[in-house]
Coordinates of C-alpha atoms and ligand atoms in Angstrom, one line a residue:
X13 CA 84.6 143.5 103.5
X14 CA 81.5 141.2 103.2
X15 CA 82.1 137.7 101.9
X16 CA 80.9 136.5 98.6
X17 CA 78.5 133.6 99.0
X18 CA 79.4 131.1 96.3
X19 CA 77.5 127.8 95.9
X20 CA 78.9 124.8 94.0
X21 CA 76.2 122.5 92.6
X22 CA 77.0 119.0 91.3
X23 CA 75.5 115.5 91.3
X24 CA 77.4 112.9 89.4
X25 CA 80.8 111.3 89.9
X26 CA 82.8 113.2 87.3
X27 CA 81.3 116.6 88.4
X28 CA 82.2 115.8 92.0
X29 CA 85.8 114.8 91.1
X30 CA 86.3 118.0 89.1
X31 CA 84.4 120.3 91.6
X32 CA 85.8 119.0 94.8
X33 CA 89.2 120.7 94.5
X34 CA 87.3 123.9 93.6
X35 CA 84.9 123.7 96.6
X36 CA 87.9 123.1 98.8
X37 CA 89.8 126.1 97.3
X38 CA 86.8 128.4 97.8
X39 CA 86.3 127.2 101.4
X40 CA 90.0 127.9 102.2
X41 CA 89.8 131.6 101.2
X42 CA 88.6 134.4 103.4
X43 CA 86.8 136.3 100.6
X44 CA 84.3 133.6 100.1
X45 CA 81.5 132.0 102.0
X46 CA 81.6 128.6 100.3
X47 CA 78.4 126.5 100.1
X48 CA 78.0 123.1 98.5
X49 CA 74.8 121.6 97.2
X50 CA 74.7 118.1 95.8
X51 CA 71.7 116.8 93.8
X52 CA 72.9 113.2 94.2
X53 CA 71.9 112.4 90.6
X54 CA 74.4 109.6 91.5
X55 CA 74.4 108.2 95.0
X56 CA 77.1 105.7 95.8
X57 CA 79.4 107.0 93.1
X58 CA 79.0 110.5 94.4
X59 CA 79.4 109.6 98.0
X60 CA 82.7 107.8 97.2
X61 CA 84.1 111.1 95.9
X62 CA 82.8 113.2 98.8
X63 CA 84.5 110.8 101.2
X64 CA 87.9 110.9 99.5
X65 CA 87.9 114.7 99.4
X66 CA 86.3 115.0 102.9
X67 CA 83.6 117.2 101.5
X68 CA 80.4 117.7 103.5
X69 CA 77.6 119.2 101.4
X70 CA 75.4 121.8 103.0
X71 CA 72.4 120.6 100.9
X72 CA 71.7 117.1 99.5
X73 CA 68.6 116.7 97.2
X74 CA 69.1 112.9 97.2
X75 CA 67.2 112.6 93.9
X76 CA 68.7 109.3 92.5
X77 CA 66.4 106.5 91.5
X78 CA 67.2 103.3 89.5
X79 CA 66.9 103.7 85.7
X80 CA 66.0 107.3 86.1
X81 CA 64.9 109.2 83.0
X82 CA 66.4 112.5 81.8
X83 CA 63.0 114.3 82.5
X84 CA 62.8 113.0 86.1
X85 CA 66.4 114.0 86.9
X86 CA 65.9 117.5 85.4
X87 CA 62.5 118.0 87.1
X88 CA 63.6 116.8 90.5
X89 CA 66.8 118.9 90.4
X90 CA 65.0 122.0 89.3
X91 CA 62.3 121.9 91.9
X92 CA 64.7 120.8 94.6
X93 CA 67.0 123.7 93.8
X94 CA 64.1 126.1 94.3
X95 CA 64.0 125.6 98.1
X96 CA 67.8 125.6 98.4
X97 CA 68.3 128.8 96.5
X98 CA 65.5 130.5 98.4
X99 CA 67.0 129.6 101.7
X100 CA 70.7 130.1 100.9
X101 CA 70.5 133.1 98.6
X102 CA 74.0 132.7 97.1
X103 CA 75.7 135.5 95.1
X104 CA 76.9 133.1 92.5
X105 CA 76.1 129.5 91.6
X106 CA 78.8 127.3 90.0
X107 CA 77.9 124.3 87.9
X108 CA 80.2 121.9 86.1
X109 CA 80.3 120.3 82.6
X110 CA 77.2 118.9 80.9
X111 CA 75.1 116.6 83.0
X112 CA 71.3 117.0 83.8
X113 CA 72.3 118.4 87.2
X114 CA 74.5 121.0 85.4
X115 CA 71.6 122.1 83.2
X116 CA 69.0 122.1 85.9
X117 CA 71.3 123.8 88.4
X118 CA 72.0 126.6 85.9
X119 CA 68.4 127.0 85.0
X120 CA 67.2 127.1 88.6
X121 CA 69.8 129.8 89.4
X122 CA 68.6 131.8 86.3
X123 CA 65.0 131.6 87.5
X124 CA 66.2 133.0 90.8
X125 CA 68.2 135.7 89.0
X126 CA 71.4 134.5 90.5
X127 CA 74.6 134.7 88.4
X128 CA 75.9 131.4 87.1
X129 CA 79.5 130.4 86.6
X130 CA 80.2 127.4 84.2
X131 CA 83.2 125.3 85.0
X132 CA 84.5 123.3 82.1
X133 CA 82.9 125.6 79.6
X134 CA 83.1 125.6 75.8
X135 CA 83.4 121.9 75.0
X136 CA 81.6 121.0 71.8
X137 CA 81.1 118.3 69.2
X138 CA 78.4 120.2 67.2
X139 CA 76.4 117.1 67.1
X140 CA 73.2 117.5 69.1
X141 CA 72.8 113.7 69.4
X142 CA 76.3 112.8 70.5
X143 CA 77.1 112.9 73.3
X144 CA 73.5 112.8 74.2
X145 CA 72.1 114.7 76.1
X146 CA 75.4 116.4 77.1
X147 CA 76.0 118.4 73.9
X148 CA 72.7 120.3 74.4
X149 CA 73.2 120.6 78.1
X150 CA 76.5 122.4 77.8
X151 CA 75.2 124.6 75.0
X152 CA 72.1 125.6 77.1
X153 CA 74.3 126.3 80.1
X154 CA 76.7 128.3 78.0
X155 CA 73.7 130.5 77.0
X156 CA 72.7 131.0 80.7
X157 CA 76.1 131.5 82.3
X158 CA 77.7 134.8 83.2
X159 CA 81.1 133.4 83.8
X160 CA 82.7 130.7 81.6
X161 CA 85.8 128.9 82.8
X162 CA 87.4 127.2 79.8
X163 CA 90.0 124.5 80.2
X164 CA 91.7 125.1 76.8
X165 CA 92.0 127.8 74.1
X166 CA 89.9 125.8 71.7
X167 CA 87.1 125.7 74.2
X168 CA 87.3 129.5 74.3
X169 CA 87.3 129.6 70.5
X170 CA 84.1 127.5 70.5
X171 CA 82.4 130.1 72.8
X172 CA 83.6 133.0 70.7
X173 CA 81.9 131.3 67.6
X174 CA 78.7 131.5 69.6
X175 CA 79.4 135.2 70.3
X176 CA 80.2 134.5 74.0
X177 CA 83.2 136.6 74.7
X178 CA 82.4 138.3 78.0
X179 CA 83.2 136.8 81.3
X180 CA 85.4 134.1 79.6
X181 CA 88.5 132.8 81.5
X182 CA 91.1 130.3 80.3
X183 CA 91.9 128.3 83.4
X184 CA 92.9 124.7 82.6
X185 CA 90.8 121.8 83.7
X186 CA 90.3 121.2 87.4
X187 CA 90.6 117.4 86.9
X188 CA 94.4 118.0 86.7
X189 CA 94.3 119.7 90.1
X190 CA 92.5 116.6 91.4
X191 CA 94.9 114.2 89.7
X192 CA 97.9 115.8 91.3
X193 CA 96.6 114.9 94.7
X194 CA 95.7 111.2 94.1
X195 CA 98.5 109.4 92.3
X196 CA 101.2 108.0 94.6
X197 CA 104.2 105.6 94.0
X198 CA 103.5 102.7 96.4
X199 CA 99.7 102.5 96.2
X200 CA 98.0 99.5 97.7
X201 CA 94.6 98.7 96.2
X202 CA 91.6 97.6 98.3
X203 CA 90.5 95.2 95.5
X204 CA 92.7 92.1 95.9
X205 CA 92.8 91.3 92.2
X206 CA 94.3 94.7 91.5
X207 CA 97.2 94.0 93.8
X208 CA 97.8 90.5 92.3
X209 CA 98.0 91.6 88.6
X210 CA 101.5 91.7 87.1
X211 CA 101.6 95.2 85.6
X212 CA 105.1 94.7 84.3
X213 CA 104.8 91.5 82.3
X214 CA 101.1 91.8 81.4
X215 CA 99.4 94.3 79.1
X216 CA 96.7 95.7 81.4
X217 CA 93.9 97.4 79.6
X218 CA 91.7 99.6 81.7
X219 CA 88.2 99.8 80.3
X220 CA 85.2 102.0 81.1
X221 CA 82.0 102.4 79.1
X222 CA 78.7 104.1 80.1
X223 CA 77.5 106.7 77.6
X224 CA 73.8 106.9 76.8
X225 CA 74.4 107.2 73.1
X226 CA 76.3 103.9 73.3
X227 CA 73.3 102.0 74.8
X228 CA 72.1 99.1 72.6
X229 CA 74.0 98.0 69.5
X230 CA 77.1 100.2 70.0
X231 CA 77.6 98.8 73.5
X232 CA 77.2 95.3 72.2
X233 CA 79.8 96.0 69.5
X234 CA 82.2 97.4 72.1
X235 CA 81.8 94.5 74.5
X236 CA 82.2 91.9 71.7
X237 CA 85.4 93.6 70.6
X238 CA 86.8 93.6 74.1
X239 CA 86.2 89.9 74.5
X240 CA 87.9 89.3 71.1
X241 CA 90.9 91.3 72.2
X242 CA 91.2 89.2 75.4
X243 CA 90.9 86.0 73.4
X244 CA 93.4 87.0 70.8
X245 CA 96.1 88.4 73.1
X246 CA 96.9 86.0 76.0
X247 CA 99.3 88.5 77.6
X248 CA 96.5 91.0 78.3
X249 CA 94.4 91.5 81.4
X250 CA 91.2 93.6 81.0
X251 CA 90.1 95.5 84.1
X252 CA 86.7 97.0 83.8
X253 CA 85.2 98.9 86.8
X254 CA 81.5 98.7 85.7
X255 CA 79.3 101.8 86.1
X256 CA 76.3 101.2 88.3
X257 CA 73.8 101.9 85.6
X258 CA 71.6 98.8 85.2
X259 CA 71.8 99.1 81.4
X260 CA 75.6 99.1 81.5
X261 CA 75.8 96.3 84.2
X262 CA 73.6 94.1 82.0
X263 CA 75.7 94.6 78.8
X264 CA 79.0 94.1 80.5
X265 CA 78.0 91.0 82.3
X266 CA 76.2 89.5 79.3
X267 CA 79.3 89.7 77.1
X268 CA 82.3 89.7 79.4
X269 CA 81.5 87.4 82.3
X270 CA 83.4 84.1 82.8
X271 CA 86.7 85.0 81.1
X272 CA 89.8 84.3 83.1
X273 CA 91.5 87.6 82.1
X274 CA 88.6 89.9 82.1
X275 CA 88.0 91.4 85.5
X276 CA 84.6 93.1 85.9
X277 CA 84.8 94.9 89.2
X278 CA 82.7 97.5 91.1
X279 CA 83.4 101.2 90.4
X280 CA 86.6 102.2 92.0
X281 CA 87.0 105.2 94.2
X282 CA 88.9 108.0 92.5
X283 CA 92.2 107.4 94.2
X284 CA 92.1 103.7 93.2
X285 CA 91.1 104.6 89.7
X286 CA 93.9 107.1 89.1
X287 CA 96.5 104.8 90.5
X288 CA 95.3 101.9 88.3
X289 CA 95.4 104.2 85.3
X290 CA 99.0 105.2 86.2
X291 CA 100.0 101.5 86.2
X292 CA 98.0 100.2 83.2
X293 CA 99.3 99.7 79.6
X294 CA 96.3 101.1 77.6
X295 CA 93.0 102.8 78.3
X296 CA 89.8 102.0 76.3
X297 CA 86.9 104.2 77.2
X298 CA 83.9 106.3 76.2
X299 CA 84.4 108.5 79.3
X300 CA 85.2 112.2 79.0
X301 CA 87.3 112.5 82.2
X302 CA 89.5 109.5 81.3
X303 CA 90.4 111.2 78.0
X304 CA 91.9 114.1 80.1
X305 CA 93.6 112.0 82.8
X306 CA 95.2 109.2 80.8
X307 CA 97.3 111.5 78.5
X308 CA 98.7 113.3 81.6
X309 CA 99.8 109.9 82.8
X310 CA 101.4 108.9 79.5
X311 CA 98.8 106.2 78.7
X312 CA 97.4 105.8 75.2
X313 CA 93.7 106.0 74.9
X314 CA 91.3 104.4 72.4
X315 CA 88.0 106.4 72.6
X316 CA 85.0 104.2 72.1
X317 CA 82.9 106.9 70.5
X318 CA 82.3 108.4 67.1
X319 CA 83.5 111.8 68.1
X320 CA 85.1 113.7 70.9
X321 CA 84.8 117.2 72.3
X322 CA 88.3 116.8 73.6
X323 CA 90.4 117.1 70.4
X324 CA 93.6 118.4 72.1
X325 CA 95.0 115.0 73.0
X326 CA 94.0 113.6 69.7
X327 CA 96.1 116.3 68.1
X328 CA 98.9 115.6 70.4
X329 CA 98.8 111.9 69.3
X330 CA 98.0 110.2 72.6
X331 CA 94.3 109.6 72.0
X332 CA 92.7 108.0 69.0
X333 CA 89.0 107.7 68.1
X334 CA 88.2 104.0 67.7
X335 CA 84.5 104.5 67.0
X336 CA 81.8 102.0 68.0
X337 CA 82.2 99.2 65.4
X338 CA 83.6 95.9 66.6
X339 CA 86.1 95.3 63.8
X340 CA 87.7 98.8 64.0
X341 CA 87.9 98.7 67.7
X342 CA 89.5 95.3 67.6
X343 CA 92.0 96.3 64.9
X344 CA 93.1 99.5 66.6
X345 CA 93.7 97.7 69.9
X346 CA 95.4 94.8 68.1
X347 CA 97.8 97.2 66.5
X348 CA 98.8 98.8 69.8
X349 CA 99.2 95.4 71.4
X350 CA 101.4 94.0 68.7
X351 CA 103.4 96.9 67.3
X352 CA 105.8 98.4 69.8
X353 CA 106.6 101.4 67.7
X354 CA 102.9 102.3 67.2
X355 CA 102.4 102.0 71.0
X356 CA 105.4 104.1 71.9
X357 CA 104.3 106.8 69.5
X358 CA 101.1 107.2 71.5
X359 CA 102.6 106.6 75.0
X360 CA 104.1 109.9 75.8
X361 CA 102.8 112.2 78.5
X362 CA 101.1 115.3 77.3
X363 CA 98.9 117.5 79.3
X364 CA 96.9 120.0 77.2
X365 CA 94.2 120.2 79.8
X366 CA 95.8 121.9 82.8
X367 CA 98.7 122.6 85.1
X368 CA 97.1 121.9 88.4
X369 CA 96.2 125.5 89.1
X370 CA 92.8 125.7 87.5
X371 CA 90.9 126.0 90.8
X372 CA 93.1 128.9 92.0
X373 CA 92.5 130.7 88.7
X374 CA 88.7 130.2 88.9
X375 CA 88.6 131.5 92.5
X376 CA 90.8 134.5 91.4
X377 CA 88.6 135.2 88.4
X378 CA 85.5 135.2 90.6
X379 CA 87.1 137.5 93.2
X380 CA 88.2 139.9 90.4
X381 CA 84.8 139.9 88.7
X382 CA 83.0 140.7 92.0
X383 CA 85.5 143.5 92.9
X384 CA 87.3 141.6 95.7
X385 CA 90.8 141.6 94.1
X386 CA 92.5 144.1 91.8
X387 CA 93.8 141.9 88.9
X388 CA 92.3 138.9 87.0
X389 CA 94.3 135.7 87.1
X390 CA 97.0 134.8 84.6
X391 CA 95.6 132.6 81.9
X392 CA 96.4 128.9 81.7
X393 CA 98.6 129.4 78.6
X394 CA 99.7 132.9 79.6
X395 CA 98.3 136.0 77.9
X396 CA 97.2 135.5 74.3
X397 CA 98.8 138.2 72.1
X398 CA 96.4 140.8 70.7
X399 CA 95.9 140.6 66.9
X400 CA 98.2 143.0 65.1
Ligands
UD1_520 C1 75.5 110.6 84.0 C2 75.5 111.9 83.1 C3 76.7 111.7 82.1 C4 78.0 111.4 82.8 C5 77.8 110.2 83.8 C6 79.0 110.0 84.6 C7 73.4 112.9 82.5 C8 72.3 112.9 81.5 N1 74.3 111.9 82.3 O1 75.1 109.5 83.2 O2 76.9 112.9 81.4 O3 79.0 111.1 81.9 O4 76.7 110.5 84.7 O5 79.1 108.7 85.1 O6 73.4 113.7 83.3 N2 73.4 104.5 89.5 C9 73.5 104.0 90.7 N3 74.3 104.5 91.6 C10 75.1 105.5 91.4 C11 75.1 106.1 90.1 C12 74.2 105.6 89.1 O7 72.8 103.0 91.0 O8 75.9 106.0 92.2 C13 72.5 104.0 88.5 C14 71.0 104.3 88.7 O9 70.2 103.2 88.4 C15 70.8 105.5 87.7 C16 71.6 105.0 86.6 O10 72.8 104.5 87.2 O11 69.4 105.6 87.4 C17 72.0 106.1 85.6 O12 72.5 107.2 86.2 P1 72.3 108.6 85.4 O13 72.9 109.7 86.3 O14 70.9 108.8 85.0 O15 73.1 108.5 84.1 P2 74.6 108.1 83.8 O16 74.7 107.2 82.7 O17 75.3 107.8 85.0
UDP521 N1 86.3 107.1 87.8 C1 86.4 106.6 89.0 N2 86.1 105.3 89.2 C2 85.6 104.4 88.3 C3 85.5 105.0 86.9 C4 85.8 106.3 86.7 O1 86.8 107.3 90.0 O2 85.4 103.3 88.5 C5 86.6 108.5 87.5 C6 87.6 108.8 86.4 O3 88.9 108.7 86.8 C7 87.2 110.2 86.0 C8 85.7 110.2 86.2 O4 85.4 109.2 87.2 O5 87.8 111.1 86.9 C9 85.0 110.0 84.9 O6 83.7 109.7 85.2 P1 82.7 109.0 84.1 O7 83.5 108.3 83.1 O8 81.7 108.3 84.9 O9 82.0 110.3 83.4 P2 82.5 111.3 82.2 O10 83.8 111.8 82.5 O11 82.4 110.5 81.0 O12 81.4 112.3 82.2

């Protein structure tokens, strides 16, 4: 039996965290010849993930530059992928999520008439400007892809509304696979400050913020609200690993520097991040990935955005949309910091996003689609009954 050549393509931190377990799963199975291409849309933040998962890419386009524009990322990925695909000639290209790398990777594969599998398919806000440019990236990849690996049933419903019903698999999110390998009981942090914080007697708020649509006034509002929270609640400690984007660095340091209980630190490696999340009191974030991870760890999340493409944990009551206005963000955080019942209502572990077996299902689905195994995988939520 000849092996199926499957190439994973990714470039940013979140794609790497969510694709690493899949790349490792593919590499471990005899039916696949697993190749990995990174665009390095992110550099340091990508390399950190590659190190943690001991993943060695076969191709590295090394495209990152400071303050890169969407056009330069897309153009460099697209032309870079040309040479890679010509040389490697994979049978299938797998992309993840909704970044510029995702879109350019899928488009390059399409130009080379190579089938595309989309991991984390079917997330939608139906607002083309938010998240920007991610909503359009994932829609365009949805139109190109041949295989769609949906984390949740509502993601699959979104695709069905766009008449995408073929090659769709309900798998759960691979981030839960990753999370199960990283969180441990007695974790020692490499950042000294993280070892010194009293997680039992202090309310530690884990903060991240980086989205392009929050650049400018929304980010100013968010930072101002965070400082007010630290001032108003002396028992809080804010820990904010600041994204390396110069725009974000500038905003965070302008508004949050020189406060004794606000800790602006360098981005954490994924193990440190997950273990910090497991120990914190509350998460405030505009990140997509954190909205999936924190509920699984029983941590309430205030989402610093106007909308979310991840409604499942909102419905389960562990995630709330706080928006991007200073007063609302402050009031919502204040309620959780002062009202024990309100906090407890949100602080229960739910995991609508996966069961830790998404990568195995994706590999099985690929093997089945290409005739290498007899049966498709069981779906994440078990078989959905046929309508009567
Ligand atoms: C990108 C994705 C976004 C994702 C985010 C995850 C797009 C359009 N955006 O946004 O969907 O949520 O990654 O973090 O694809 N930088 C470094 N070192 C790094 C990483 C970034 O210096 O390791 C700096 C560079 O100056 C770079 C800038 O950050 O130009 C912005 O990076 P970029 O990938 O363009 O955008 P993100 O905001 O990270
Ligand atoms: N993350 C990390 N270190 C950090 C901040 C985030 O490892 O300092 C992880 C986080 O746990 C999640 C992923 O990075 O798995 C989310 O990435 P990000 O917020 O940059 O992107 P998004 O998910 O919004 O696309």
